Amino acid sequence: MAEHILYSFRRCPYAMRARLALAASGTPYELREVRLSDKPAELLAASPKGTVPVLQTADGAVIEESLAIMRWALEAHDPEGWLTRDDPGLIAGNDGMFKHHLDRYKYPDRHGSEPDRHRDEGLRFLQNLDARIAIAGQLCGLERGIADAAIMPFVRQFAAVDRDWFEAQPLPDLKAWLAKHLASDLFDSIMHRPTPWSRGDQPLVLCSAASTN
């Protein structure tokens, strides 16, 4: 296998954070965009659970969890020191409680949920983030780190459910933080619009500059 291969879906927040860490580390990889309704056999052979992201490394190893992909990439090369700005407990709260409420706010028909109640529960988590960001501008200090990259895609998704409601909330530092990340060259570099991958396609190999701001 000539390159690392990442099976991804552009709008999936888990896949976004994996791509952010790969880009920040300067790791070259082949991006294979997945159509979730028609998953390629190669993805299912590598990871039978069929969720994204999945990273198949050049030596044949398979990494199936987004945080594991992030840490794998940054442990190999971490020019911005992202791993020094980590908070596993905060990330676990995002992936657990906040994601639970986000899903039930965004997809009430799917979950048979009361969206306003879950929106308000999710807001509590955002208020905590806002207070943390107010201290130094990022979640774990003055500069962006793994905690920011791991959590930001989920905040982005929450904010987009009802943009007018979100903009009306008193979350000034969180909003500025989110806007800065979304406007960054790093985020722009991982939001390509590739067509879904099929066997025989010309490989789309990505490698962002590790120093991108």
CSV table of C-alpha atoms in Angstrom, one decimal:
chain,number,residue,atom,x,y,z
A,1,MET,CA,0.0,0.0,0.0
A,2,ALA,CA,1.7,3.2,-1.2
A,3,GLU,CA,-0.2,5.7,1.0
A,4,HIS,CA,-2.3,5.9,4.1
A,5,ILE,CA,-6.0,5.8,3.1
A,6,LEU,CA,-8.7,7.6,5.0
A,7,TYR,CA,-12.4,6.6,4.4
A,8,SER,CA,-14.3,9.7,5.2
A,9,PHE,CA,-17.6,11.6,4.8
A,10,ARG,CA,-17.2,15.3,4.3
A,11,ARG,CA,-19.9,16.5,6.8
A,12,CYS,CA,-19.4,13.9,9.5
A,13,PRO,CA,-18.0,15.7,12.6
A,14,TYR,CA,-16.0,12.6,13.6
A,15,ALA,CA,-14.4,12.5,10.1
A,16,MET,CA,-13.8,16.2,10.2
A,17,ARG,CA,-11.7,16.0,13.4
A,18,ALA,CA,-9.7,13.1,12.0
A,19,ARG,CA,-8.9,15.2,8.8
A,20,LEU,CA,-8.0,18.2,10.9
A,21,ALA,CA,-5.4,16.3,12.9
A,22,LEU,CA,-4.0,14.6,9.7
A,23,ALA,CA,-3.7,18.0,8.1
A,24,ALA,CA,-2.2,19.7,11.2
A,25,SER,CA,0.4,16.9,11.4
A,26,GLY,CA,1.2,17.2,7.7
A,27,THR,CA,0.5,13.5,7.1
A,28,PRO,CA,-0.1,12.6,3.5
A,29,TYR,CA,-3.1,10.4,2.8
A,30,GLU,CA,-5.4,9.3,0.1
A,31,LEU,CA,-8.9,10.6,0.8
A,32,ARG,CA,-11.8,8.3,-0.1
A,33,GLU,CA,-15.1,10.0,0.3
A,34,VAL,CA,-17.8,7.5,1.2
A,35,ARG,CA,-21.4,7.5,0.1
A,36,LEU,CA,-23.1,6.3,3.3
A,37,SER,CA,-26.0,4.7,1.4
A,38,ASP,CA,-23.6,2.7,-0.8
A,39,LYS,CA,-20.4,1.9,1.2
A,40,PRO,CA,-17.5,0.5,-0.8
A,41,ALA,CA,-16.5,-3.1,-0.3
A,42,GLU,CA,-13.0,-1.9,0.5
A,43,LEU,CA,-14.2,0.0,3.5
A,44,LEU,CA,-16.3,-2.9,4.8
A,45,ALA,CA,-13.3,-5.2,4.3
A,46,ALA,CA,-11.1,-2.9,6.4
A,47,SER,CA,-13.8,-2.2,9.0
A,48,PRO,CA,-16.9,-4.3,9.0
A,49,LYS,CA,-18.8,-1.9,11.2
A,50,GLY,CA,-18.8,0.4,8.2
A,51,THR,CA,-18.7,3.8,10.0
A,52,VAL,CA,-16.3,6.7,9.2
A,53,PRO,CA,-13.7,7.7,9.6
A,54,VAL,CA,-11.4,4.7,9.1
A,55,LEU,CA,-7.7,5.0,8.5
A,56,GLN,CA,-5.8,2.2,6.7
A,57,THR,CA,-2.1,2.9,7.3
A,58,ALA,CA,0.6,2.3,4.8
A,59,ASP,CA,1.7,-0.7,6.8
A,60,GLY,CA,-1.8,-2.3,6.7
A,61,ALA,CA,-3.0,-1.3,10.2
A,62,VAL,CA,-6.6,-0.2,10.5
A,63,ILE,CA,-7.6,2.6,12.9
A,64,GLU,CA,-11.4,2.8,13.3
A,65,GLU,CA,-11.9,5.6,15.9
A,66,SER,CA,-11.6,9.3,15.1
A,67,LEU,CA,-9.7,10.2,18.4
A,68,ALA,CA,-7.3,7.3,17.8
A,69,ILE,CA,-6.6,8.6,14.3
A,70,MET,CA,-6.0,12.1,15.7
A,71,ARG,CA,-3.6,10.8,18.3
A,72,TRP,CA,-1.8,8.5,15.8
A,73,ALA,CA,-1.2,11.4,13.5
A,74,LEU,CA,-0.1,13.9,16.2
A,75,GLU,CA,2.1,11.4,18.0
A,76,ALA,CA,4.0,11.0,14.7
A,77,HIS,CA,4.3,14.8,14.1
A,78,ASP,CA,2.8,17.6,16.1
A,79,PRO,CA,4.4,20.9,15.0
A,80,GLU,CA,1.8,23.1,16.8
A,81,GLY,CA,2.0,21.1,20.0
A,82,TRP,CA,-1.7,20.0,19.9
A,83,LEU,CA,-1.2,17.1,22.3
A,84,THR,CA,0.0,19.5,25.0
A,85,ARG,CA,-3.5,21.2,24.9
A,86,ASP,CA,-5.6,18.2,25.6
A,87,ASP,CA,-8.6,17.5,28.0
A,88,PRO,CA,-9.8,13.9,27.7
A,89,GLY,CA,-12.6,14.6,30.2
A,90,LEU,CA,-13.9,17.5,28.2
A,91,ILE,CA,-13.7,15.5,24.9
A,92,ALA,CA,-15.5,12.6,26.6
A,93,GLY,CA,-18.3,15.0,27.7
A,94,ASN,CA,-18.6,16.2,24.1
A,95,ASP,CA,-18.7,12.6,22.7
A,96,GLY,CA,-21.1,11.4,25.3
A,97,MET,CA,-23.6,13.8,26.9
A,98,PHE,CA,-23.4,16.6,24.3
A,99,LYS,CA,-23.5,14.3,21.3
A,100,HIS,CA,-26.5,12.5,22.9
A,101,HIS,CA,-28.4,15.8,23.1
A,102,LEU,CA,-27.2,17.0,19.7
A,103,ASP,CA,-28.6,14.0,17.9
A,104,ARG,CA,-32.0,14.3,19.6
A,105,TYR,CA,-32.1,18.0,18.9
A,106,LYS,CA,-31.1,17.7,15.2
A,107,TYR,CA,-33.1,14.5,14.5
A,108,PRO,CA,-36.2,14.5,16.7
A,109,ASP,CA,-38.2,12.3,14.3
A,110,ARG,CA,-35.5,9.7,14.3
A,111,HIS,CA,-35.3,9.6,18.1
A,112,GLY,CA,-38.8,10.4,19.0
A,113,SER,CA,-37.4,13.2,21.1
A,114,GLU,CA,-38.4,16.7,22.4
A,115,PRO,CA,-35.9,18.8,20.5
A,116,ASP,CA,-36.2,21.9,22.6
A,117,ARG,CA,-35.4,20.0,25.8
A,118,HIS,CA,-32.3,18.5,24.2
A,119,ARG,CA,-31.3,21.9,22.7
A,120,ASP,CA,-31.4,23.4,26.2
A,121,GLU,CA,-29.4,20.5,27.7
A,122,GLY,CA,-26.8,21.0,24.9
A,123,LEU,CA,-26.7,24.7,25.7
A,124,ARG,CA,-25.4,23.9,29.1
A,125,PHE,CA,-22.3,22.3,27.6
A,126,LEU,CA,-21.8,25.3,25.3
A,127,GLN,CA,-22.0,27.6,28.2
A,128,ASN,CA,-19.2,25.7,29.9
A,129,LEU,CA,-17.1,25.9,26.7
A,130,ASP,CA,-17.8,29.7,26.5
A,131,ALA,CA,-16.5,30.2,30.0
A,132,ARG,CA,-13.4,28.2,29.3
A,133,ILE,CA,-12.7,30.0,26.0
A,134,ALA,CA,-13.1,33.4,27.8
A,135,ILE,CA,-10.0,32.6,29.8
A,136,ALA,CA,-7.5,32.4,27.0
A,137,GLY,CA,-9.2,32.2,23.6
A,138,GLN,CA,-9.1,28.4,23.2
A,139,LEU,CA,-10.3,25.5,25.2
A,140,CYS,CA,-6.9,24.7,26.7
A,141,GLY,CA,-4.8,27.8,26.4
A,142,LEU,CA,-3.8,30.6,24.0
A,143,GLU,CA,-3.4,28.3,21.0
A,144,ARG,CA,-5.6,25.7,19.3
A,145,GLY,CA,-5.0,22.1,20.3
A,146,ILE,CA,-6.5,18.7,20.1
A,147,ALA,CA,-9.4,19.5,22.4
A,148,ASP,CA,-10.5,22.4,20.1
A,149,ALA,CA,-10.2,20.3,16.9
A,150,ALA,CA,-12.0,17.3,18.5
A,151,ILE,CA,-15.0,19.4,19.8
A,152,MET,CA,-15.4,22.2,17.2
A,153,PRO,CA,-17.0,20.1,14.5
A,154,PHE,CA,-19.8,19.1,16.9
A,155,VAL,CA,-20.4,22.7,18.0
A,156,ARG,CA,-20.5,23.6,14.3
A,157,GLN,CA,-23.2,21.0,13.8
A,158,PHE,CA,-25.2,22.1,16.8
A,159,ALA,CA,-25.1,25.8,15.7
A,160,ALA,CA,-26.4,25.0,12.3
A,161,VAL,CA,-29.6,23.3,13.4
A,162,ASP,CA,-31.3,26.6,14.1
A,163,ARG,CA,-28.9,29.4,13.2
A,164,ASP,CA,-31.2,32.2,14.4
A,165,TRP,CA,-31.6,30.6,17.8
A,166,PHE,CA,-27.9,30.0,18.2
A,167,GLU,CA,-27.0,33.6,17.3
A,168,ALA,CA,-29.5,34.9,19.9
A,169,GLN,CA,-27.7,33.0,22.7
A,170,PRO,CA,-25.2,35.0,25.0
A,171,LEU,CA,-22.2,32.9,24.0
A,172,PRO,CA,-19.8,35.6,22.7
A,173,ASP,CA,-16.5,33.8,23.3
A,174,LEU,CA,-17.8,30.5,21.9
A,175,LYS,CA,-19.1,32.2,18.8
A,176,ALA,CA,-15.8,34.0,18.2
A,177,TRP,CA,-13.9,30.8,18.7
A,178,LEU,CA,-16.1,28.9,16.3
A,179,ALA,CA,-15.9,31.6,13.7
A,180,LYS,CA,-12.2,31.7,13.9
A,181,HIS,CA,-11.8,27.9,13.4
A,182,LEU,CA,-14.3,27.9,10.5
A,183,ALA,CA,-12.4,30.8,8.8
A,184,SER,CA,-9.0,29.1,9.2
A,185,ASP,CA,-6.9,27.9,6.3
A,186,LEU,CA,-6.7,24.6,8.2
A,187,PHE,CA,-10.4,24.0,8.2
A,188,ASP,CA,-10.7,25.2,4.6
A,189,SER,CA,-8.0,22.6,3.6
A,190,ILE,CA,-10.0,19.7,5.0
A,191,MET,CA,-13.4,20.6,3.5
A,192,HIS,CA,-12.8,19.5,-0.1
A,193,ARG,CA,-16.0,18.5,-2.0
A,194,PRO,CA,-14.8,15.2,-3.6
A,195,THR,CA,-17.1,12.9,-5.5
A,196,PRO,CA,-17.7,9.6,-3.7
A,197,TRP,CA,-14.8,7.2,-4.3
A,198,SER,CA,-15.0,4.2,-6.6
A,199,ARG,CA,-12.4,1.5,-7.3
A,200,GLY,CA,-10.3,2.7,-10.2
A,201,ASP,CA,-10.5,6.4,-9.4
A,202,GLN,CA,-7.4,8.5,-9.6
A,203,PRO,CA,-6.2,8.8,-6.0
A,204,LEU,CA,-6.8,12.1,-4.2
A,205,VAL,CA,-3.8,12.5,-2.0
A,206,LEU,CA,-3.8,15.3,0.6
A,207,CYS,CA,-1.1,16.8,2.7
A,208,SER,CA,-1.7,20.2,4.3
A,209,ALA,CA,1.1,22.4,5.5
A,210,ALA,CA,1.5,21.6,9.2
A,211,SER,CA,2.0,25.3,10.0
A,212,THR,CA,-1.3,26.4,8.4
A,213,ASN,CA,-3.2,28.9,10.7
